[in-house]
PDB file of C-alpha atoms and ligand atoms in Angstrom:
ATOM      1  CA  UNK V  29     144.588  94.343  82.337  1.00  0.00           C
ATOM      2  CA  UNK V  30     143.910  91.688  79.260  1.00  0.00           C
ATOM      3  CA  UNK V  31     141.387  93.381  76.687  1.00  0.00           C
ATOM      4  CA  UNK V  32     137.883  91.446  76.771  1.00  0.00           C
ATOM      5  CA  UNK V  33     135.336  91.004  73.491  1.00  0.00           C
ATOM      6  CA  UNK V  34     132.113  92.541  74.230  1.00  0.00           C
ATOM      7  CA  UNK V  35     130.863  89.004  75.229  1.00  0.00           C
ATOM      8  CA  UNK V  36     133.384  88.502  78.145  1.00  0.00           C
ATOM      9  CA  UNK V  37     132.541  91.994  78.782  1.00  0.00           C
ATOM     10  CA  UNK V  38     128.655  91.046  78.981  1.00  0.00           C
ATOM     11  CA  UNK V  39     129.543  88.071  80.758  1.00  0.00           C
ATOM     12  CA  UNK V  40     131.778  89.952  83.267  1.00  0.00           C
ATOM     13  CA  UNK V  41     129.219  92.621  84.441  1.00  0.00           C
ATOM     14  CA  UNK V  42     127.586  90.647  87.212  1.00  0.00           C
ATOM     15  CA  UNK V  43     126.204  92.583  89.970  1.00  0.00           C
ATOM     16  CA  UNK V  44     129.079  92.487  92.300  1.00  0.00           C
ATOM     17  CA  UNK V  45     128.139  94.146  95.798  1.00  0.00           C
ATOM     18  CA  UNK V  46     131.150  93.616  98.252  1.00  0.00           C
ATOM     19  CA  UNK V  47     134.577  96.006  96.930  1.00  0.00           C
ATOM     20  CA  UNK V  48     137.939  96.945  98.366  1.00  0.00           C
ATOM     21  CA  UNK V  49     136.399  99.978  99.603  1.00  0.00           C
ATOM     22  CA  UNK V  50     139.406 102.105  99.556  1.00  0.00           C
ATOM     23  CA  UNK V  51     140.301 101.535  96.056  1.00  0.00           C
ATOM     24  CA  UNK V  52     138.953 105.475  94.701  1.00  0.00           C
ATOM     25  CA  UNK V  53     137.342 105.410  91.510  1.00  0.00           C
ATOM     26  CA  UNK V  54     138.182 108.837  90.338  1.00  0.00           C
ATOM     27  CA  UNK V  55     135.787 111.712  89.479  1.00  0.00           C
ATOM     28  CA  UNK V  56     137.352 111.499  86.298  1.00  0.00           C
ATOM     29  CA  UNK V  57     136.031 107.996  85.802  1.00  0.00           C
ATOM     30  CA  UNK V  58     132.593 108.960  86.574  1.00  0.00           C
ATOM     31  CA  UNK V  59     132.389 111.670  84.430  1.00  0.00           C
ATOM     32  CA  UNK V  60     133.782 109.642  82.121  1.00  0.00           C
ATOM     33  CA  UNK V  61     131.198 106.803  82.131  1.00  0.00           C
ATOM     34  CA  UNK V  62     127.841 109.043  82.046  1.00  0.00           C
ATOM     35  CA  UNK V  63     129.980 110.285  79.172  1.00  0.00           C
ATOM     36  CA  UNK V  64     129.002 107.179  77.776  1.00  0.00           C
ATOM     37  CA  UNK V  65     125.692 106.913  78.887  1.00  0.00           C
ATOM     38  CA  UNK V  66     125.723 110.466  77.088  1.00  0.00           C
ATOM     39  CA  UNK V  67     125.380 108.541  74.101  1.00  0.00           C
ATOM     40  CA  UNK V  68     123.098 106.579  74.826  1.00  0.00           C
ATOM     41  CA  UNK V  69     119.916 106.252  72.908  1.00  0.00           C
ATOM     42  CA  UNK V  70     116.786 108.075  74.121  1.00  0.00           C
ATOM     43  CA  UNK V  71     112.779 107.857  73.618  1.00  0.00           C
ATOM     44  CA  UNK V  72     112.086 110.605  71.143  1.00  0.00           C
ATOM     45  CA  UNK V  73     116.155 111.859  71.915  1.00  0.00           C
ATOM     46  CA  UNK V  74     114.550 114.027  75.309  1.00  0.00           C
ATOM     47  CA  UNK V  75     117.377 112.821  77.016  1.00  0.00           C
ATOM     48  CA  UNK V  76     116.044 113.501  80.453  1.00  0.00           C
ATOM     49  CA  UNK V  77     118.362 111.985  82.741  1.00  0.00           C
ATOM     50  CA  UNK V  78     120.301 113.731  84.726  1.00  0.00           C
ATOM     51  CA  UNK V  79     122.988 112.526  87.532  1.00  0.00           C
ATOM     52  CA  UNK V  80     124.465 112.749  90.662  1.00  0.00           C
ATOM     53  CA  UNK V  81     128.434 111.829  91.129  1.00  0.00           C
ATOM     54  CA  UNK V  82     129.726 110.647  94.273  1.00  0.00           C
ATOM     55  CA  UNK V  83     132.969 109.203  95.280  1.00  0.00           C
ATOM     56  CA  UNK V  84     133.827 111.155  98.750  1.00  0.00           C
ATOM     57  CA  UNK V  85     133.533 109.370 102.139  1.00  0.00           C
ATOM     58  CA  UNK V  86     130.566 111.294 103.295  1.00  0.00           C
ATOM     59  CA  UNK V  87     128.693 111.411 100.516  1.00  0.00           C
ATOM     60  CA  UNK V  88     128.694 107.476 100.102  1.00  0.00           C
ATOM     61  CA  UNK V  89     127.726 106.678 103.803  1.00  0.00           C
ATOM     62  CA  UNK V  90     125.030 109.022 103.148  1.00  0.00           C
ATOM     63  CA  UNK V  91     123.592 106.894  99.532  1.00  0.00           C
ATOM     64  CA  UNK V  92     124.359 103.767 101.114  1.00  0.00           C
ATOM     65  CA  UNK V  93     122.233 104.462 104.463  1.00  0.00           C
ATOM     66  CA  UNK V  94     119.219 104.317 101.702  1.00  0.00           C
ATOM     67  CA  UNK V  95     119.969 100.950  99.774  1.00  0.00           C
ATOM     68  CA  UNK V  96     118.543  97.331 100.520  1.00  0.00           C
ATOM     69  CA  UNK V  97     121.287  95.085  99.285  1.00  0.00           C
ATOM     70  CA  UNK V  98     120.592  91.506  97.952  1.00  0.00           C
ATOM     71  CA  UNK V  99     116.761  90.863  99.326  1.00  0.00           C
ATOM     72  CA  UNK V 100     117.373  86.878  98.353  1.00  0.00           C
ATOM     73  CA  UNK V 101     120.432  86.608 100.459  1.00  0.00           C
ATOM     74  CA  UNK V 102     118.380  86.455 103.781  1.00  0.00           C
ATOM     75  CA  UNK V 103     120.839  87.561 106.965  1.00  0.00           C
ATOM     76  CA  UNK V 104     123.378  89.520 105.159  1.00  0.00           C
ATOM     77  CA  UNK V 105     122.645  92.921 105.526  1.00  0.00           C
ATOM     78  CA  UNK V 106     124.783  94.387 102.768  1.00  0.00           C
ATOM     79  CA  UNK V 107     128.503  95.210 102.471  1.00  0.00           C
ATOM     80  CA  UNK V 108     130.540  95.289 105.790  1.00  0.00           C
ATOM     81  CA  UNK V 109     132.406  98.408 106.701  1.00  0.00           C
ATOM     82  CA  UNK V 110     135.918  97.953 104.145  1.00  0.00           C
ATOM     83  CA  UNK V 111     133.631  96.164 101.643  1.00  0.00           C
ATOM     84  CA  UNK V 112     131.329  99.019 100.781  1.00  0.00           C
ATOM     85  CA  UNK V 113     131.139 100.781  97.034  1.00  0.00           C
ATOM     86  CA  UNK V 114     133.787 103.484  96.351  1.00  0.00           C
ATOM     87  CA  UNK V 115     132.011 105.492  94.194  1.00  0.00           C
ATOM     88  CA  UNK V 116     127.967 106.181  93.374  1.00  0.00           C
ATOM     89  CA  UNK V 117     125.757 107.635  90.068  1.00  0.00           C
ATOM     90  CA  UNK V 118     122.429 108.068  90.937  1.00  0.00           C
ATOM     91  CA  UNK V 119     120.393 108.688  88.221  1.00  0.00           C
ATOM     92  CA  UNK V 120     117.952 110.887  87.822  1.00  0.00           C
ATOM     93  CA  UNK V 121     114.466 111.988  85.561  1.00  0.00           C
ATOM     94  CA  UNK V 122     114.255 116.030  84.831  1.00  0.00           C
ATOM     95  CA  UNK V 123     110.627 116.028  85.386  1.00  0.00           C
ATOM     96  CA  UNK V 124     110.751 119.445  83.292  1.00  0.00           C
ATOM     97  CA  UNK V 125     111.625 117.494  80.063  1.00  0.00           C
ATOM     98  CA  UNK V 126     109.593 114.344  80.307  1.00  0.00           C
ATOM     99  CA  UNK V 127     106.853 113.729  82.741  1.00  0.00           C
ATOM    100  CA  UNK V 128     107.443 110.221  82.395  1.00  0.00           C
ATOM    101  CA  UNK V 129     110.542 108.340  82.131  1.00  0.00           C
ATOM    102  CA  UNK V 130     110.281 104.990  79.601  1.00  0.00           C
ATOM    103  CA  UNK V 131     113.007 102.395  79.482  1.00  0.00           C
ATOM    104  CA  UNK V 132     116.062 105.011  79.233  1.00  0.00           C
ATOM    105  CA  UNK V 133     117.284 104.582  82.646  1.00  0.00           C
ATOM    106  CA  UNK V 134     117.489 100.612  82.283  1.00  0.00           C
ATOM    107  CA  UNK V 135     119.717 101.635  79.368  1.00  0.00           C
ATOM    108  CA  UNK V 136     121.912 103.639  80.795  1.00  0.00           C
ATOM    109  CA  UNK V 137     122.407 101.997  83.667  1.00  0.00           C
ATOM    110  CA  UNK V 138     123.502  98.888  81.560  1.00  0.00           C
ATOM    111  CA  UNK V 139     125.568 101.473  80.111  1.00  0.00           C
ATOM    112  CA  UNK V 140     127.233 103.085  82.262  1.00  0.00           C
ATOM    113  CA  UNK V 141     128.161  99.714  84.175  1.00  0.00           C
ATOM    114  CA  UNK V 142     129.574  97.585  80.623  1.00  0.00           C
ATOM    115  CA  UNK V 143     131.529 101.087  80.947  1.00  0.00           C
ATOM    116  CA  UNK V 144     133.044 100.297  84.733  1.00  0.00           C
ATOM    117  CA  UNK V 145     133.475  96.843  83.850  1.00  0.00           C
ATOM    118  CA  UNK V 146     135.832  97.548  80.911  1.00  0.00           C
ATOM    119  CA  UNK V 147     137.636 100.268  83.319  1.00  0.00           C
ATOM    120  CA  UNK V 148     138.162  97.016  85.609  1.00  0.00           C
ATOM    121  CA  UNK V 149     135.592  98.587  87.892  1.00  0.00           C
ATOM    122  CA  UNK V 150     131.765  96.506  88.713  1.00  0.00           C
ATOM    123  CA  UNK V 151     128.771  97.256  91.101  1.00  0.00           C
ATOM    124  CA  UNK V 152     125.231  96.952  91.074  1.00  0.00           C
ATOM    125  CA  UNK V 153     122.330  98.384  90.061  1.00  0.00           C
ATOM    126  CA  UNK V 154     119.972  99.539  92.935  1.00  0.00           C
ATOM    127  CA  UNK V 155     116.639 100.041  92.456  1.00  0.00           C
ATOM    128  CA  UNK V 156     115.408  99.085  96.219  1.00  0.00           C
ATOM    129  CA  UNK V 157     116.633 102.676  97.472  1.00  0.00           C
ATOM    130  CA  UNK V 158     114.913 104.370 100.159  1.00  0.00           C
ATOM    131  CA  UNK V 159     114.019 108.073  97.473  1.00  0.00           C
ATOM    132  CA  UNK V 160     112.898 110.298 100.498  1.00  0.00           C
ATOM    133  CA  UNK V 161     115.752 110.005 102.702  1.00  0.00           C
ATOM    134  CA  UNK V 162     118.182 110.180  99.759  1.00  0.00           C
ATOM    135  CA  UNK V 163     116.505 113.416  98.226  1.00  0.00           C
ATOM    136  CA  UNK V 164     116.887 114.416 102.131  1.00  0.00           C
ATOM    137  CA  UNK V 165     120.391 113.475 102.931  1.00  0.00           C
ATOM    138  CA  UNK V 166     121.664 114.911  98.929  1.00  0.00           C
ATOM    139  CA  UNK V 167     118.998 118.056  98.892  1.00  0.00           C
ATOM    140  CA  UNK V 168     117.984 116.986  95.741  1.00  0.00           C
ATOM    141  CA  UNK V 169     115.338 119.216  94.178  1.00  0.00           C
ATOM    142  CA  UNK V 170     111.753 118.088  93.648  1.00  0.00           C
ATOM    143  CA  UNK V 171     111.633 118.290  89.581  1.00  0.00           C
ATOM    144  CA  UNK V 172     114.106 115.421  89.637  1.00  0.00           C
ATOM    145  CA  UNK V 173     112.583 111.598  90.290  1.00  0.00           C
ATOM    146  CA  UNK V 174     115.249 109.808  91.441  1.00  0.00           C
ATOM    147  CA  UNK V 175     115.281 106.264  89.507  1.00  0.00           C
ATOM    148  CA  UNK V 176     118.156 104.208  90.234  1.00  0.00           C
ATOM    149  CA  UNK V 177     121.619 104.095  91.892  1.00  0.00           C
ATOM    150  CA  UNK V 178     124.770 102.456  90.528  1.00  0.00           C
ATOM    151  CA  UNK V 179     127.070 100.986  93.049  1.00  0.00           C
ATOM    152  CA  UNK V 180     130.782 101.127  92.122  1.00  0.00           C
ATOM    153  CA  UNK V 181     133.823  99.944  93.341  1.00  0.00           C
ATOM    154  CA  UNK V 182     136.680  97.437  92.972  1.00  0.00           C
ATOM    155  CA  UNK V 183     134.705  94.525  92.851  1.00  0.00           C
ATOM    156  CA  UNK V 184     135.913  91.722  95.697  1.00  0.00           C
ATOM    157  CA  UNK V 185     132.981  89.252  95.071  1.00  0.00           C
ATOM    158  CA  UNK V 186     133.323  86.377  92.559  1.00  0.00           C
ATOM    159  CA  UNK V 187     129.814  85.439  90.787  1.00  0.00           C
ATOM    160  CA  UNK V 188     129.352  81.843  88.889  1.00  0.00           C
ATOM    161  CA  UNK V 189     126.729  82.159  86.304  1.00  0.00           C
ATOM    162  CA  UNK V 190     124.741  79.103  86.395  1.00  0.00           C
ATOM    163  CA  UNK V 191     121.393  77.411  84.563  1.00  0.00           C
ATOM    164  CA  UNK V 192     118.756  77.240  86.311  1.00  0.00           C
ATOM    165  CA  UNK V 193     117.655  73.598  87.670  1.00  0.00           C
ATOM    166  CA  UNK V 194     114.928  71.739  86.932  1.00  0.00           C
ATOM    167  CA  UNK V 195     112.936  73.062  90.270  1.00  0.00           C
ATOM    168  CA  UNK V 196     113.301  76.257  88.698  1.00  0.00           C
ATOM    169  CA  UNK V 197     114.725  78.299  91.470  1.00  0.00           C
ATOM    170  CA  UNK V 198     115.594  82.052  90.424  1.00  0.00           C
ATOM    171  CA  UNK V 199     117.042  83.027  93.320  1.00  0.00           C
ATOM    172  CA  UNK V 200     120.502  83.790  93.874  1.00  0.00           C
ATOM    173  CA  UNK V 201     123.019  82.283  96.787  1.00  0.00           C
ATOM    174  CA  UNK V 202     125.877  82.214  98.525  1.00  0.00           C
ATOM    175  CA  UNK V 203     128.047  79.442  99.181  1.00  0.00           C
ATOM    176  CA  UNK V 204     130.111  78.332 102.072  1.00  0.00           C
ATOM    177  CA  UNK V 205     133.566  79.848 100.523  1.00  0.00           C
ATOM    178  CA  UNK V 206     131.598  83.547 100.031  1.00  0.00           C
ATOM    179  CA  UNK V 207     131.078  82.808  96.468  1.00  0.00           C
ATOM    180  CA  UNK V 208     127.921  84.151  94.736  1.00  0.00           C
ATOM    181  CA  UNK V 209     125.773  82.460  92.702  1.00  0.00           C
ATOM    182  CA  UNK V 210     123.370  83.517  90.202  1.00  0.00           C
ATOM    183  CA  UNK V 211     121.338  80.849  87.788  1.00  0.00           C
ATOM    184  CA  UNK V 212     119.969  82.189  84.234  1.00  0.00           C
ATOM    185  CA  UNK V 213     117.277  80.805  82.563  1.00  0.00           C
ATOM    186  CA  UNK V 214     118.313  78.758  79.734  1.00  0.00           C
ATOM    187  CA  UNK V 215     118.117  80.122  76.030  1.00  0.00           C
ATOM    188  CA  UNK V 216     115.524  77.312  75.194  1.00  0.00           C
ATOM    189  CA  UNK V 217     113.167  78.548  77.418  1.00  0.00           C
ATOM    190  CA  UNK V 218     113.376  82.394  76.717  1.00  0.00           C
ATOM    191  CA  UNK V 219     113.218  82.041  73.331  1.00  0.00           C
ATOM    192  CA  UNK V 220     109.199  81.249  72.979  1.00  0.00           C
ATOM    193  CA  UNK V 221     109.091  81.695  68.965  1.00  0.00           C
TER     194      UNK V 221
HETATM  195  C1  FMN F 329     116.425  97.580  87.621  1.00  0.00           C
HETATM  196  C2  FMN F 329     117.325  96.514  88.508  1.00  0.00           C
HETATM  197  C3  FMN F 329     117.349  96.599  90.427  1.00  0.00           C
HETATM  198  C4  FMN F 329     117.765  96.209  90.677  1.00  0.00           C
HETATM  199  N1  FMN F 329     118.180  96.785  92.128  1.00  0.00           N
HETATM  200  C5  FMN F 329     118.479  95.668  93.265  1.00  0.00           C
HETATM  201  C6  FMN F 329     118.714  96.344  94.509  1.00  0.00           C
HETATM  202  O1  FMN F 329     117.866  96.914  94.760  1.00  0.00           O
HETATM  203  N2  FMN F 329     119.216  95.824  94.911  1.00  0.00           N
HETATM  204  C7  FMN F 329     120.717  94.498  95.086  1.00  0.00           C
HETATM  205  O2  FMN F 329     120.934  94.412  95.799  1.00  0.00           O
HETATM  206  N3  FMN F 329     120.353  94.150  93.754  1.00  0.00           N
HETATM  207  C8  FMN F 329     119.833  95.304  93.052  1.00  0.00           C
HETATM  208  N4  FMN F 329     119.966  94.581  91.686  1.00  0.00           N
HETATM  209  C9  FMN F 329     120.892  93.211  90.981  1.00  0.00           C
HETATM  210  C10 FMN F 329     119.780  92.200  90.127  1.00  0.00           C
HETATM  211  O3  FMN F 329     119.885  91.715  91.652  1.00  0.00           O
HETATM  212  C11 FMN F 329     120.768  91.260  89.911  1.00  0.00           C
HETATM  213  O4  FMN F 329     121.088  91.660  88.489  1.00  0.00           O
HETATM  214  C12 FMN F 329     120.688  89.658  89.623  1.00  0.00           C
HETATM  215  O5  FMN F 329     120.603  89.071  91.140  1.00  0.00           O
HETATM  216  C13 FMN F 329     121.149  89.077  88.667  1.00  0.00           C
HETATM  217  O6  FMN F 329     122.591  88.899  88.724  1.00  0.00           O
HETATM  218  P1  FMN F 329     123.692  89.732  87.646  1.00  0.00           P
HETATM  219  O7  FMN F 329     122.721  90.687  87.763  1.00  0.00           O
HETATM  220  O8  FMN F 329     124.872  88.934  88.089  1.00  0.00           O
HETATM  221  O9  FMN F 329     123.268  89.321  86.274  1.00  0.00           O
HETATM  222  C14 FMN F 329     119.109  95.214  90.563  1.00  0.00           C
HETATM  223  C15 FMN F 329     119.054  95.070  89.343  1.00  0.00           C
HETATM  224  C16 FMN F 329     118.369  95.414  87.985  1.00  0.00           C
HETATM  225  C17 FMN F 329     118.922  95.094  86.849  1.00  0.00           C
END
């Protein structure tokens, strides 16, 4: 695998939602990714985040059941069997360490995703999660707040970044070849001073 510059890594770190489901993400890899998260900054250095790892068919199926995929792709209910993530990392907030979590989980999520892309994987940060159901299925104790789920695997999907058109539409879309297009605001529009 060709080494990527940091800019290439960021660019290649797109949200991917279809995978080669048979491509295993080893438990060791998931530990290495949480090892990166462990080094991320944390408000007051409280480090309240905890993690659940999944790379088995049964646990993956439970987690998959609790996710909502690409709400803007109307009529697409998420990846079909065979194209689903082969692993997940569930990010939890330990309320015995911090009652409210600022943005630690966002920083950690991006750190893990960049690490995954660096290792040749990819995935999607997911916040649309049926949390009560996930808590039941994985028997997550009440002390842990469910914050995000990271879907991971060997991506099958190509993503094209575009600049937003004059109509200002930010909705991502998929073309007839199955390529996923993501409009991004122009630099001129986001640097306001
Ligand atoms: C905090 C957060 C929550 C997200 N939740 C979901 C989700 O529940 N389901 C989903 O399909 N995508 C989710 N996404 C992915 C976004 O839709 C995606 O980042 C956006 O379309 C831009 O695509 P890009 O990541 O390739 O730039 C989430 C992204 C972030 C940062």
